Structure formats: C-alpha cells, structure tokens
Coordinates of C-alpha atoms in Angstrom, one line a residue:
M18 CA 0.0 0.0 0.0
T19 CA 1.5 3.4 -1.1
H20 CA -1.4 5.4 0.4
Y21 CA -0.7 8.0 3.1
A22 CA -3.1 10.5 4.4
A23 CA -1.6 13.2 6.8
P24 CA -3.6 13.3 10.1
L25 CA -4.2 17.0 9.6
R26 CA -6.9 17.3 12.3
D27 CA -4.6 15.8 15.0
M28 CA -1.6 17.8 13.7
L29 CA -3.5 21.1 13.9
F30 CA -5.0 20.2 17.3
A31 CA -1.4 19.5 18.7
M32 CA -0.1 22.7 17.2
Q33 CA -2.9 24.8 18.7
E34 CA -3.4 23.2 22.1
L35 CA 0.1 21.9 22.9
G36 CA 2.6 23.8 20.6
G37 CA 1.2 27.2 21.4
L38 CA 0.4 28.1 17.8
D39 CA -1.4 31.4 18.7
A40 CA 1.6 32.6 20.7
V41 CA 4.0 31.6 18.0
L42 CA 2.0 33.5 15.3
A43 CA 1.9 36.6 17.5
Q44 CA 5.7 36.8 17.7
P45 CA 7.5 39.4 15.6
G46 CA 7.8 38.3 11.9
N47 CA 5.0 35.8 12.1
Q48 CA 2.0 38.0 12.3
E49 CA 1.2 37.8 8.6
L50 CA 0.8 34.0 8.7
G51 CA -2.6 33.6 10.4
D52 CA -4.6 30.4 11.0
D53 CA -6.0 30.3 7.4
L54 CA -2.5 30.4 5.9
V55 CA -1.2 27.8 8.3
E56 CA -4.1 25.5 7.3
A57 CA -3.5 26.1 3.6
I58 CA 0.2 25.2 4.0
L59 CA -0.7 22.0 5.8
D60 CA -3.3 21.1 3.2
E61 CA -0.9 21.7 0.3
S62 CA 2.0 19.8 1.9
A63 CA -0.4 16.9 2.7
K64 CA -1.3 16.7 -1.0
F65 CA 2.3 16.7 -2.1
A66 CA 3.2 14.0 0.5
A67 CA 0.3 11.8 -0.6
Q68 CA 0.5 12.4 -4.4
V69 CA 4.2 12.7 -5.0
L70 CA 6.3 11.2 -2.2
A71 CA 4.3 8.3 -0.9
P72 CA 3.9 6.6 -4.3
I73 CA 7.7 6.4 -4.8
N74 CA 8.4 5.2 -1.3
K75 CA 8.1 1.5 -2.3
A76 CA 10.4 2.0 -5.3
G77 CA 12.9 3.5 -3.0
D78 CA 12.8 0.5 -0.7
Q79 CA 12.8 -2.1 -3.4
Q80 CA 15.3 -0.6 -5.9
G81 CA 17.4 1.5 -3.5
C82 CA 20.3 3.5 -4.8
S83 CA 23.0 2.1 -7.1
W84 CA 26.7 2.9 -7.2
S85 CA 29.1 2.7 -10.1
A86 CA 32.6 4.2 -10.3
G87 CA 31.8 6.9 -7.8
V88 CA 28.4 7.8 -9.3
V89 CA 25.2 7.2 -7.4
S90 CA 21.8 6.8 -9.1
T91 CA 18.6 7.1 -7.2
A92 CA 15.5 5.0 -7.5
D93 CA 12.8 5.6 -10.0
G94 CA 10.9 8.8 -9.5
F95 CA 13.2 10.3 -6.9
K96 CA 15.0 12.8 -9.2
D97 CA 11.7 14.1 -10.7
A98 CA 10.1 14.3 -7.2
Y99 CA 13.0 16.3 -5.9
A100 CA 12.8 18.7 -8.8
E101 CA 9.1 19.2 -8.2
F102 CA 9.7 19.5 -4.4
C103 CA 12.2 22.4 -5.0
A104 CA 10.1 24.1 -7.7
A105 CA 7.2 24.3 -5.3
G106 CA 9.4 26.0 -2.7
W107 CA 9.2 23.2 -0.1
N108 CA 13.0 22.8 0.4
G109 CA 13.6 26.2 1.8
M110 CA 10.4 26.6 3.8
P111 CA 12.1 26.6 7.3
A112 CA 15.2 28.6 6.1
R113 CA 15.8 32.3 6.7
T114 CA 14.3 34.8 4.3
E115 CA 17.7 36.5 3.9
F116 CA 19.0 33.5 2.0
G117 CA 15.8 32.9 0.0
G118 CA 13.9 30.8 2.5
Q119 CA 10.4 31.4 3.8
G120 CA 11.4 31.7 7.5
L121 CA 8.4 29.9 8.7
P122 CA 8.2 29.0 12.4
T123 CA 9.7 25.7 13.7
L124 CA 6.3 24.6 14.9
L125 CA 4.8 24.8 11.4
S126 CA 7.8 23.4 9.6
T127 CA 7.8 20.5 12.1
A128 CA 4.3 19.5 11.1
V129 CA 5.2 19.7 7.5
L130 CA 8.4 17.8 8.0
E131 CA 6.4 15.0 9.7
M132 CA 4.5 14.6 6.4
W133 CA 7.6 14.3 4.3
K134 CA 9.1 11.7 6.7
A135 CA 5.9 9.7 7.0
S136 CA 5.3 9.6 3.2
N137 CA 8.9 8.9 2.3
M138 CA 11.5 8.9 5.1
A139 CA 14.5 8.2 2.7
F140 CA 13.6 11.2 0.5
S141 CA 13.1 13.5 3.5
L142 CA 16.6 12.9 4.8
C143 CA 18.1 14.9 1.9
Q144 CA 16.3 18.1 2.9
M145 CA 17.0 17.5 6.6
L146 CA 20.8 17.2 6.0
T147 CA 20.8 20.2 3.6
L148 CA 19.0 22.5 6.0
G149 CA 21.3 21.3 8.9
A150 CA 24.3 22.4 6.8
V151 CA 22.5 25.6 5.9
E152 CA 22.1 26.4 9.6
A153 CA 25.8 25.7 10.4
I154 CA 27.0 27.9 7.6
A155 CA 24.4 30.7 8.4
H156 CA 25.6 30.8 12.0
H157 CA 29.3 30.3 11.6
G158 CA 30.3 30.8 8.0
S159 CA 32.0 34.0 6.6
D160 CA 29.9 36.5 4.7
E161 CA 31.5 35.2 1.5
L162 CA 30.6 31.6 2.1
K163 CA 27.0 32.6 2.9
R164 CA 26.8 34.6 -0.3
I165 CA 28.2 31.9 -2.5
Y166 CA 26.5 28.8 -1.1
L167 CA 23.4 29.5 0.9
P168 CA 20.9 30.7 -1.8
A169 CA 21.6 27.7 -4.0
M170 CA 21.3 25.3 -1.0
V171 CA 18.1 26.9 0.3
D172 CA 16.4 26.6 -3.1
G173 CA 17.6 23.0 -3.5
R174 CA 19.9 23.4 -6.5
W175 CA 22.7 22.3 -4.2
T176 CA 22.3 19.9 -1.3
G177 CA 24.3 19.6 1.9
T178 CA 25.9 16.9 4.1
M179 CA 27.6 16.5 7.4
N180 CA 30.8 14.4 7.3
I181 CA 31.4 13.4 10.9
T182 CA 31.9 9.7 11.3
E183 CA 35.1 7.8 10.5
P184 CA 35.7 4.1 10.4
Q185 CA 37.9 4.0 13.5
A186 CA 36.0 6.6 15.5
G187 CA 32.3 5.9 15.3
S188 CA 30.6 8.2 17.9
D189 CA 34.0 9.1 19.5
L190 CA 34.7 12.4 17.9
A191 CA 37.9 12.7 19.8
A192 CA 39.3 9.9 17.6
I193 CA 38.8 11.8 14.3
R194 CA 41.9 11.7 12.1
S195 CA 40.9 13.7 9.0
K196 CA 43.3 16.5 8.3
A197 CA 43.2 20.0 6.9
V198 CA 46.4 22.0 6.0
P199 CA 46.6 25.6 4.7
A200 CA 46.9 25.5 0.9
G201 CA 49.5 28.2 0.9
E202 CA 47.6 30.4 -1.6
G203 CA 44.4 32.1 -0.8
D204 CA 42.2 31.4 2.2
H205 CA 41.5 27.8 1.7
Y206 CA 42.7 24.5 3.0
R207 CA 43.5 21.0 1.6
V208 CA 41.4 18.4 3.3
S209 CA 42.2 14.7 3.4
G210 CA 40.7 11.7 5.2
S211 CA 37.9 9.1 5.0
K212 CA 34.3 9.4 6.3
I213 CA 31.6 6.8 6.5
F214 CA 27.8 6.8 7.0
I215 CA 27.3 10.0 5.1
T216 CA 23.6 10.4 4.4
W217 CA 23.0 11.6 0.8
G218 CA 26.8 12.0 0.4
E219 CA 26.5 11.3 -3.3
H220 CA 23.4 11.3 -5.7
D221 CA 22.0 12.5 -9.0
M222 CA 19.2 14.8 -7.8
A223 CA 21.2 18.1 -7.5
E224 CA 23.9 19.7 -9.5
N225 CA 26.3 20.2 -6.6
I226 CA 26.7 18.7 -3.1
I227 CA 28.2 20.8 -0.3
H228 CA 30.1 18.7 2.3
L229 CA 30.7 20.0 5.8
V230 CA 33.7 18.0 7.0
L231 CA 35.2 17.7 10.5
A232 CA 39.0 17.6 10.4
R233 CA 42.1 18.7 12.3
L234 CA 44.5 21.5 11.6
P235 CA 48.2 20.7 11.8
D236 CA 48.6 22.4 15.2
A237 CA 45.3 21.3 16.7
P238 CA 45.2 20.1 20.3
A239 CA 44.2 16.4 20.9
G240 CA 40.6 15.3 21.5
V241 CA 37.4 17.2 20.6
K242 CA 39.1 20.5 21.4
G243 CA 41.1 20.1 18.2
I244 CA 38.3 19.6 15.7
S245 CA 37.5 22.2 13.0
L246 CA 34.7 22.4 10.4
F247 CA 35.4 22.8 6.7
L248 CA 33.2 23.4 3.7
C249 CA 34.2 21.2 0.7
P250 CA 32.0 21.4 -2.4
K251 CA 31.7 18.5 -4.8
F252 CA 32.3 21.0 -7.6
L253 CA 34.2 24.2 -7.0
V254 CA 32.3 27.4 -7.7
N255 CA 33.5 30.1 -10.1
A256 CA 33.4 33.8 -9.3
D257 CA 30.2 34.2 -11.3
G258 CA 28.4 31.4 -9.4
T259 CA 28.8 28.8 -12.1
L260 CA 30.2 25.4 -11.4
G261 CA 33.9 24.8 -12.0
E262 CA 36.2 21.8 -11.8
R263 CA 35.5 18.7 -9.7
N264 CA 37.0 18.8 -6.2
D265 CA 39.3 16.1 -4.9
L266 CA 36.6 14.1 -3.2
L267 CA 34.9 10.8 -4.1
C268 CA 32.2 8.5 -3.0
T269 CA 34.0 5.1 -2.8
S270 CA 30.9 3.0 -2.1
I271 CA 27.4 3.1 -0.6
E272 CA 26.2 0.9 2.2
H273 CA 23.8 -2.1 1.9
K274 CA 21.4 -1.3 4.7
L275 CA 18.6 -2.8 6.7
G276 CA 16.3 0.0 5.8
I277 CA 15.9 3.5 4.2
H278 CA 17.2 2.0 1.0
G279 CA 16.1 5.0 -1.0
S280 CA 18.6 7.2 0.7
A281 CA 22.3 6.7 -0.3
T282 CA 24.6 6.2 2.7
A283 CA 28.0 7.0 1.3
S284 CA 31.6 6.3 2.2
M285 CA 33.6 9.4 1.2
S286 CA 37.3 9.8 0.5
F287 CA 38.8 13.3 0.6
G288 CA 42.2 14.2 -0.8
E289 CA 43.3 11.2 -2.9
A290 CA 45.0 13.5 -5.4
G291 CA 46.5 16.2 -3.2
G292 CA 43.7 17.3 -1.0
A293 CA 40.1 18.5 -1.4
I294 CA 39.8 22.3 -1.4
G295 CA 37.8 23.4 1.6
W296 CA 37.1 26.6 3.5
L297 CA 37.1 27.0 7.3
V298 CA 33.6 27.4 8.8
G299 CA 33.8 29.2 12.2
E300 CA 36.9 29.6 14.3
P301 CA 39.8 27.1 14.3
N302 CA 39.3 24.2 16.7
Q303 CA 35.6 25.1 17.2
G304 CA 34.1 22.6 14.9
L305 CA 32.2 20.8 17.6
A306 CA 30.6 24.1 18.7
C307 CA 29.6 24.7 15.1
M308 CA 28.0 21.3 15.0
F309 CA 26.0 22.0 18.2
T310 CA 24.3 25.0 16.4
M311 CA 22.3 22.5 14.4
M312 CA 22.1 19.7 17.0
N313 CA 18.7 20.6 18.6
H314 CA 16.9 20.9 15.3
A315 CA 18.6 17.7 14.0
R316 CA 17.7 15.7 17.1
L317 CA 14.1 17.1 17.1
N318 CA 13.8 16.0 13.4
V319 CA 15.0 12.5 14.1
G320 CA 12.6 12.2 17.0
L321 CA 10.0 13.4 14.5
E322 CA 10.9 10.5 12.3
G323 CA 9.9 8.2 15.1
V324 CA 6.5 9.9 15.1
A325 CA 6.2 9.9 11.3
I326 CA 7.1 6.3 10.6
S327 CA 4.9 5.2 13.5
E328 CA 2.0 7.1 11.9
R329 CA 2.6 5.4 8.6
A330 CA 2.8 2.0 10.2
Y331 CA -0.4 2.7 12.1
Q332 CA -2.4 3.8 9.0
K333 CA -1.3 0.6 7.2
A334 CA -2.2 -1.6 10.1
R335 CA -5.6 0.1 10.7
A336 CA -6.5 -0.3 7.0
F337 CA -5.5 -4.0 7.1
A338 CA -7.5 -4.7 10.3
L339 CA -10.6 -3.0 8.8
D340 CA -10.4 -5.2 5.7
R341 CA -8.9 -8.6 6.7
V342 CA -11.5 -11.3 7.4
Q343 CA -10.1 -14.0 9.6
G344 CA -11.4 -16.1 12.6
K345 CA -14.5 -15.5 14.7
T346 CA -14.6 -12.3 16.7
L347 CA -16.1 -11.8 20.1
G348 CA -18.6 -9.1 19.2
G349 CA -18.8 -5.7 20.6
G350 CA -18.4 -4.0 17.2
D351 CA -20.5 -3.1 14.3
D352 CA -21.4 -5.6 11.5
K353 CA -18.2 -4.9 9.7
S354 CA -15.8 -5.1 12.6
S355 CA -17.5 -8.3 13.7
K356 CA -16.3 -9.9 10.5
T357 CA -12.8 -8.4 10.2
I358 CA -9.9 -8.7 12.5
I359 CA -10.5 -5.3 14.0
G360 CA -13.2 -7.0 16.0
H361 CA -10.6 -9.1 17.8
P362 CA -9.8 -7.6 21.2
D363 CA -6.1 -8.2 20.9
V364 CA -5.9 -6.4 17.5
R365 CA -7.8 -3.5 19.1
R366 CA -5.3 -3.5 22.0
M367 CA -2.4 -3.2 19.6
L368 CA -4.1 -0.5 17.5
M369 CA -5.1 1.4 20.6
D370 CA -1.5 1.3 21.9
M371 CA -0.2 2.5 18.6
K372 CA -2.6 5.3 18.3
T373 CA -2.2 6.5 21.9
R374 CA 1.6 6.4 21.8
I375 CA 1.7 8.3 18.5
E376 CA -0.5 11.1 19.9
A377 CA 1.7 11.4 22.9
M378 CA 4.9 11.4 20.8
R379 CA 3.4 14.0 18.4
A380 CA 2.4 16.1 21.4
L381 CA 5.9 16.1 22.8
A382 CA 7.6 16.9 19.5
Y383 CA 5.2 19.8 18.7
Y384 CA 5.3 21.1 22.2
T385 CA 9.1 21.2 22.0
A386 CA 9.0 22.8 18.6
G387 CA 6.8 25.6 20.0
Q388 CA 9.2 26.1 22.8
M389 CA 12.0 26.5 20.2
D390 CA 10.0 29.2 18.5
C391 CA 9.5 30.9 21.9
A392 CA 13.2 30.7 22.7
Q393 CA 14.1 32.3 19.4
G394 CA 11.4 35.0 19.0
H395 CA 9.5 35.8 22.1
A396 CA 9.6 39.5 23.1
D397 CA 10.3 38.8 26.7
P398 CA 14.0 37.8 27.4
A399 CA 13.0 35.9 30.5
R400 CA 10.5 33.8 28.5
R401 CA 13.1 33.2 25.8
S402 CA 15.6 32.0 28.4
A403 CA 13.1 29.7 30.2
A404 CA 12.0 28.3 26.9
Q405 CA 15.5 27.5 25.8
R406 CA 16.1 25.7 29.1
R407 CA 13.0 23.6 28.5
V408 CA 14.2 22.9 24.9
D409 CA 17.6 21.8 26.1
L410 CA 16.1 19.5 28.6
L411 CA 13.5 17.9 26.3
I412 CA 15.5 17.5 23.1
P413 CA 17.2 14.3 24.1
V414 CA 13.9 13.0 25.4
V415 CA 12.2 13.7 22.1
K416 CA 14.9 12.0 20.1
G417 CA 15.3 9.0 22.4
W418 CA 11.8 8.3 23.6
C419 CA 10.0 8.8 20.2
T420 CA 12.5 6.7 18.3
E421 CA 12.5 3.9 20.9
N422 CA 8.7 3.9 20.9
A423 CA 8.7 3.7 17.1
L424 CA 10.4 0.3 17.2
G425 CA 7.5 -1.1 19.3
I426 CA 4.8 0.6 17.2
T427 CA 6.1 -0.5 13.8
S428 CA 6.6 -4.0 15.3
N429 CA 3.0 -4.0 16.4
G430 CA 2.0 -2.8 12.9
L431 CA 3.7 -5.9 11.4
Q432 CA 2.1 -8.1 14.1
I433 CA -1.4 -7.0 13.2
H434 CA -0.7 -8.2 9.7
G435 CA 0.2 -11.6 11.1
G436 CA 2.1 -13.8 8.7
M437 CA 1.3 -11.4 5.9
G438 CA 3.4 -8.7 7.7
F439 CA 6.5 -10.9 7.5
I440 CA 6.1 -10.9 3.7
E441 CA 7.9 -8.1 1.9
E442 CA 5.1 -7.6 -0.7
T443 CA 2.7 -6.3 1.9
G444 CA 5.0 -3.4 2.8
A445 CA 4.5 -3.6 6.6
S446 CA 8.1 -4.7 7.2
Q447 CA 9.6 -1.6 5.5
H448 CA 8.3 0.7 8.3
L449 CA 10.0 -1.5 10.9
R450 CA 13.2 -1.6 9.0
D451 CA 13.2 2.1 8.3
A452 CA 12.5 2.9 12.0
R453 CA 15.4 0.9 13.2
I454 CA 18.0 3.4 12.3
T455 CA 16.3 6.3 14.1
T456 CA 17.5 5.1 17.6
I457 CA 21.1 5.1 16.3
Y458 CA 21.9 8.2 14.2
E459 CA 22.2 11.7 15.5
G460 CA 23.4 10.0 18.7
T461 CA 22.2 6.7 20.0
T462 CA 19.6 6.4 22.7
G463 CA 22.5 5.9 25.1
I464 CA 24.2 9.1 24.0
Q465 CA 20.9 11.0 24.4
A466 CA 20.4 9.6 27.8
N467 CA 23.9 10.5 28.9
D468 CA 23.4 14.0 27.6
L469 CA 20.1 14.2 29.6
I470 CA 21.6 13.1 32.9
G471 CA 25.0 14.9 32.4
R472 CA 24.8 18.1 30.4
K473 CA 21.0 18.7 31.1
L474 CA 20.3 17.4 34.6
A475 CA 23.6 17.5 36.6
R476 CA 24.8 20.9 35.3
D477 CA 22.1 22.8 37.0
G478 CA 21.5 20.5 39.9
G479 CA 18.2 19.3 38.5
S480 CA 16.7 22.8 38.4
A481 CA 15.3 22.6 34.8
M482 CA 13.7 19.2 35.6
R483 CA 12.2 20.4 38.8
S484 CA 10.7 23.3 37.0
L485 CA 9.1 20.9 34.5
I486 CA 7.8 18.7 37.3
A487 CA 6.3 21.7 39.1
E488 CA 4.5 22.7 35.9
I489 CA 3.1 19.2 35.4
S490 CA 2.0 19.2 39.0
D491 CA 0.0 22.4 38.5
E492 CA -1.8 21.0 35.4
P493 CA -5.6 21.0 36.1
M494 CA -7.4 17.7 35.5
T495 CA -10.9 18.1 34.2
G496 CA -13.5 15.9 32.5
A497 CA -15.2 12.6 33.3
N498 CA -12.0 10.9 34.3
A499 CA -10.3 13.6 36.2
D500 CA -9.8 11.5 39.3
L501 CA -8.1 8.8 37.3
S502 CA -5.8 11.2 35.5
R503 CA -5.0 13.0 38.8
A504 CA -4.1 9.8 40.6
A505 CA -2.1 8.3 37.7
M506 CA -0.1 11.6 37.2
S507 CA 0.6 11.9 40.9
H508 CA 2.1 8.4 41.0
A509 CA 4.1 9.1 37.8
L510 CA 5.4 12.4 39.1
R511 CA 6.5 10.8 42.4
A512 CA 8.4 8.2 40.4
L513 CA 10.1 10.9 38.2
T514 CA 11.0 13.0 41.3
E515 CA 12.5 10.1 43.2
A516 CA 14.5 8.9 40.1
T517 CA 15.8 12.5 39.6
D518 CA 16.9 12.8 43.2
S519 CA 18.6 9.4 43.0
L520 CA 20.5 10.1 39.9
L521 CA 21.7 13.5 41.2
S522 CA 23.3 11.8 44.2
A523 CA 24.5 8.6 42.5
P524 CA 28.1 7.9 41.5
A525 CA 28.7 8.7 37.8
R526 CA 28.9 5.1 36.7
D527 CA 25.7 4.1 38.5
A528 CA 23.9 7.1 37.1
A529 CA 25.0 6.2 33.6
A530 CA 23.7 2.6 34.0
G531 CA 20.2 4.0 34.7
A532 CA 20.3 6.8 32.1
V533 CA 18.2 5.1 29.4
P534 CA 15.5 4.0 31.8
Y535 CA 15.5 7.5 33.1
L536 CA 15.1 9.0 29.6
M537 CA 12.2 6.6 29.0
L538 CA 10.7 7.6 32.4
C539 CA 10.9 11.3 31.4
G540 CA 9.2 10.7 28.1
T541 CA 6.5 8.6 29.7
V542 CA 5.6 11.2 32.3
T543 CA 5.9 14.2 29.9
G544 CA 3.8 12.4 27.3
G545 CA 1.2 11.7 30.0
W546 CA 1.1 15.3 31.0
L547 CA 0.5 16.5 27.4
M548 CA -2.1 13.8 26.8
A549 CA -4.0 15.1 29.9
R550 CA -3.7 18.6 28.5
S551 CA -5.1 17.3 25.2
A552 CA -8.1 15.8 27.0
N553 CA -8.7 19.0 28.9
A554 CA -8.8 21.0 25.7
A555 CA -11.0 18.4 23.9
A556 CA -13.5 18.3 26.8
A557 CA -13.7 22.1 26.8
Q558 CA -14.3 22.2 23.1
M559 CA -17.0 19.5 23.3
A560 CA -18.7 21.4 26.1
A561 CA -18.7 24.6 24.0
R562 CA -20.3 22.8 21.0
P563 CA -24.1 22.5 20.6
V564 CA -25.2 18.9 20.9
E565 CA -25.5 17.4 17.5
S566 CA -28.4 15.2 16.5
D567 CA -26.1 13.3 14.2
S568 CA -24.1 11.0 16.5
S569 CA -21.5 10.4 13.8
N570 CA -20.5 14.1 13.7
S571 CA -16.8 13.9 12.8
E572 CA -15.6 16.7 15.0
R573 CA -17.3 15.3 18.1
D574 CA -15.9 11.9 17.3
F575 CA -12.4 13.4 17.1
L576 CA -12.7 15.2 20.4
S577 CA -14.3 12.2 22.1
A578 CA -11.4 10.0 20.9
K579 CA -8.9 12.5 22.3
C580 CA -10.4 12.0 25.7
I581 CA -10.4 8.2 25.3
T582 CA -6.8 8.0 24.2
A583 CA -5.7 10.2 27.2
E584 CA -7.6 7.9 29.5
H585 CA -5.9 4.9 27.9
Y586 CA -2.5 6.5 28.4
A587 CA -3.3 7.0 32.1
R588 CA -4.4 3.4 32.5
H589 CA -1.9 1.6 30.4
L590 CA 1.2 3.7 30.0
L591 CA 1.6 6.0 33.0
P592 CA 1.8 3.0 35.4
Q593 CA 5.1 2.1 33.7
A594 CA 6.6 5.1 35.4
S595 CA 6.9 3.3 38.7
A596 CA 8.7 0.3 37.2
L597 CA 11.1 2.6 35.4
R598 CA 11.7 4.5 38.6
D599 CA 12.7 1.2 40.3
V600 CA 15.1 0.4 37.5
V601 CA 16.8 3.8 37.8
V602 CA 17.0 3.7 41.6
N603 CA 17.9 0.1 42.2
G604 CA 18.9 -1.4 38.9
S605 CA 22.6 -0.4 38.5
S606 CA 23.8 -3.0 41.1
T607 CA 23.0 -5.9 38.7
T608 CA 23.7 -4.0 35.5
L609 CA 27.3 -3.5 36.6
A610 CA 27.7 -6.7 38.6
L611 CA 29.3 -9.1 36.0
S612 CA 33.0 -8.9 35.2
D613 CA 34.1 -8.6 31.5
T614 CA 34.8 -12.3 31.3
Q615 CA 31.4 -13.3 32.7
F616 CA 29.5 -11.8 29.7

C-alpha cells in the first residue's frame, strides 16, 4: 500500500493546544501567517506528500540507490520528485528569508516535515541534512561563504551533508583523524581523510553537493578541542556562481542497509589527489561548537521521524485490520468489525497502543518545537531564556523516547498483519526496517540519555527538571476521568522526582547505568502530561459545541477520541513510570555486577 493521508486534524490540534500556535503566530515576523494560511500550507503539503512522495516510497525501498565508479543513481521517481519539491518551494520553507527561504516557524515546519518523513523517510533525509548544513553555515560561515553557497542550498539546486563519522572513530569524535592543511595560496585548505555513513553523500538529484567536514588543523590540540569544520563542495564554484572543476573528493561506495534503501549512505574519500579544497567554517578548533548549532533541530527532526514512521505503520495496520476477514470475533463492534480482525480484542489492543503512543509522541515533538520558537522569537527575554532551558532538557527525550517507541509501534503494525506482515510484498516490514536506524543516528539512545543526565540534569542540579515537574503538578485535570488522571499523574510524578533525586546523588557510573530507563521515564511522564492537557482541551471544546443530533459528527468523534486515548494512556502507559523508577534507583547493582569475562 502506497497510500498515506496526513492526520491533519490531529496535527492542527497538537499545534494549537500543545505547541502554542497562537503565541507563535503573535511573535515578531509571524503576524502575517494567520490560521488560514497555516491550514493552507498544511493542506498543500499533505497533497504533495500523498500524491508525489508516498507513491515512490516503495520503489525507493525495493530498488534502493546504485553505485558505479563513484556515481550514485537514485530509485525511479526520486529525481523528478526532488525537482518538483524544490520548484514548489518546499525545500527552503524553514530557512531564513535573507537566504531565499520562507522563514516559517519551527512549529509549522515540524508539522510539514512530519508529512515528508511519513510519506517517504528516505527522501526527506536529503532536505534534513541540507538544512542542517545551511544552519551551520548561516551561524558560523563567513559572509563570502554565505553569499556563494546558501541561496543555492536553500532553493535546493545544491544539497548539503555533514561528514562526521570515521571508520575507527564511530561516535567518538575525539578519535577523528581527517586533516586540513593551509593551501599556501588564498584562504582555503587541503582536506584529506575518510568518512563513513554520510547520508545523501552522493546522488544524482542536485547539480552540486556541499560537504561540511570535521577535520584537524596541523597544530590542533588532541581530542574534541582540536576539531575544526570545513566546507568542501563536490564542484568548485566560479566567481560568477557557475560550477567549476570537480573537487578532490569521491564516493567510494554506498552501504547495503537494513532500511531506508532510497537514501544513499556513502563512504567518502577526501584528498586522494593532493587534498580536497575546503574553507574553514567558524573559528579554528571550534568545529564541535559549530555542530551543536544545528544539533537541537537535527535531534528534534530524528525524533519526529519516530512519530512519522509510526503514523505510517499505524495507518497501514488500521487499514488491514478493517479489511482482513479471519477467525471468529467476540462481538462488541458493528457488523463490519465483527467480520474483520479489528473485532478481535487483541488487535484492538495493539491499534489502541499504537494510536495512543503516536498522539503522545506528536504532542511532545510539537510542544518542544513551539518552545524552540518561543526561545528564538518571544519579546520577553525571560521567557526566551526559560523556553531555551526547556528545549535543552527535552530534546534528548524527544529524540530517544520517540524513536524507541517507534520500534515497538512499527513491530505492532507488522504483528497486526500476522504472517502477511512478514512478507515483503505487503510493505509492513519496511516501516519496521526504516524505523530501526532512528535510535542510532544523530546520537544513539544511550548518548541521548547520557546527555540528559549529564549536560542537562547535573549541570544545574536538576533545576530545569524540577521546573518541569512543578508545571506538570499544576496542570488541572478536568472531564469525566479527572480523578483517574490526577491519581495516575501523581504516582508518575513521584516516580520521576525520586528517580531524579537518586541520579543526582549517585556515582557517575551508577547514574549512567540508569540513564536510558530515566530517559524513558521522562518521556512517559511528559507524554502523559501532554495527553492530559489534550483531554482537557478536547473536553472544553465539546462542552462549547451544541449537541448534534447526528451521533457520527466527525468533530465530536475526534474530540471524544482524544479524551479516550488520554484515559488509555493514564491506565496503560503511565503506570510504567513506577517500574522505570525502580530500575533507575535500584537497577545499577546488577547491570554492573558481572566482570568482563562473565558476559
């Protein structure tokens, strides 16, 4: 099934009720947007996702990319879709207006990006990497580099990459060996070294590829303090903006991967014939700082991939369950559901788990995106500062919790298909395979968790986390199930508070052993908070609506479902907080008990 329909009603609800859309639109520079324009942008992007990107998703998975003598060819339809994507202005939507972008808020671009990722995750990675490179150059590049490279990258004629990982280094950036030496003439350098796992490092969709490369200067100090960032274009650029000779860099191979086959993951070699010409971005030995400029957006976007691929898997599983006739159901549904497998309670259990988790994940991603907009553009400096602290705290949770959830959700999607899900022709397995990479790149879940307990929790003594806990504690619980929500949230908050206090006083090694369970605990509790807020908003909207004689009224059905999924979260997911607390507080003793030889 190639069909994908963006869940526009739920997206808009999350933007309005959780992301703070009204406040974002009221910020300087956004006043001209308005609700009508926001909805029009969402509608048009939904059409593009459904009509252009979703139909080529299967070809990307089945054909993948091909490599021959350094040249990479994309799957059928990708090149044409990319040209159409850029011609419609989608590529530069989140980019700054000064470089030709539309400068739309992060909250709005996040909703649109979810559609690209859900309809065709492999395709969407090209834009994600390009805009990450744009951000790094915009913040740290010289005026000349900005003038030459950013307009073409924003409009999509040139794409961008981040060349970080090396075969011997992996996630250990201190072990990077690539070198950059002054060329002796002009202001450029000669870059040499090998990089692996470079997403969209080579392809045939754009006329030039701009590589941002981490490398060391000759006199650089050891470790991460000696890393610099360099811009190395595939083709050098002439003074008049036209493309010149080929630079000394080459794609030596592409990886054969478990998933995202439509995206080329390249091994790159720089400097085999004397050194690739590159220009310094930012100050010498400050490459890591330049990278962190784009890190929050990159990790938000990977967490968003967890949301998006889960939504795609859910839509496929739901359609199959509504259509597949098998076995005798136990009743309780309408005539159709009593004949198809959606009438089976266990199938409904899996669908309900998928739907509820996705809503909570989307809520967390959109809430964080709205906080990013607040941190960047709110008129009050104190509000900007508080929002940035909240963003810094939640980004590793968005990335880690949403992607880890995606593994279970896409697995459930396959399970609902039964044996048919294990067969490639049905397409259910692609979503599980594509989701698997999301817990690894842009920092594994373990790296996100260590960032959470180290740079985000310990550095301020838990102040940012306690501020979040206090805000959650103050959330009013309304509606028919207010007592349940209040009790469930109270237990969950106690678990989070006790786990936080335990980590802050634990030895570093013990704390690290509980870091991932703590990240999952934070996601579980924050997701429950936002689901309760969703239920409050839905109940208020229903109360304000006149009672409809038509019981199938779609808006009332939507709002009623929001209340039900929030209750389901409180009954089924929030209770997990106590178990995660126990793992964080007491689990390190066995995690670290075995000697190396006992494993």
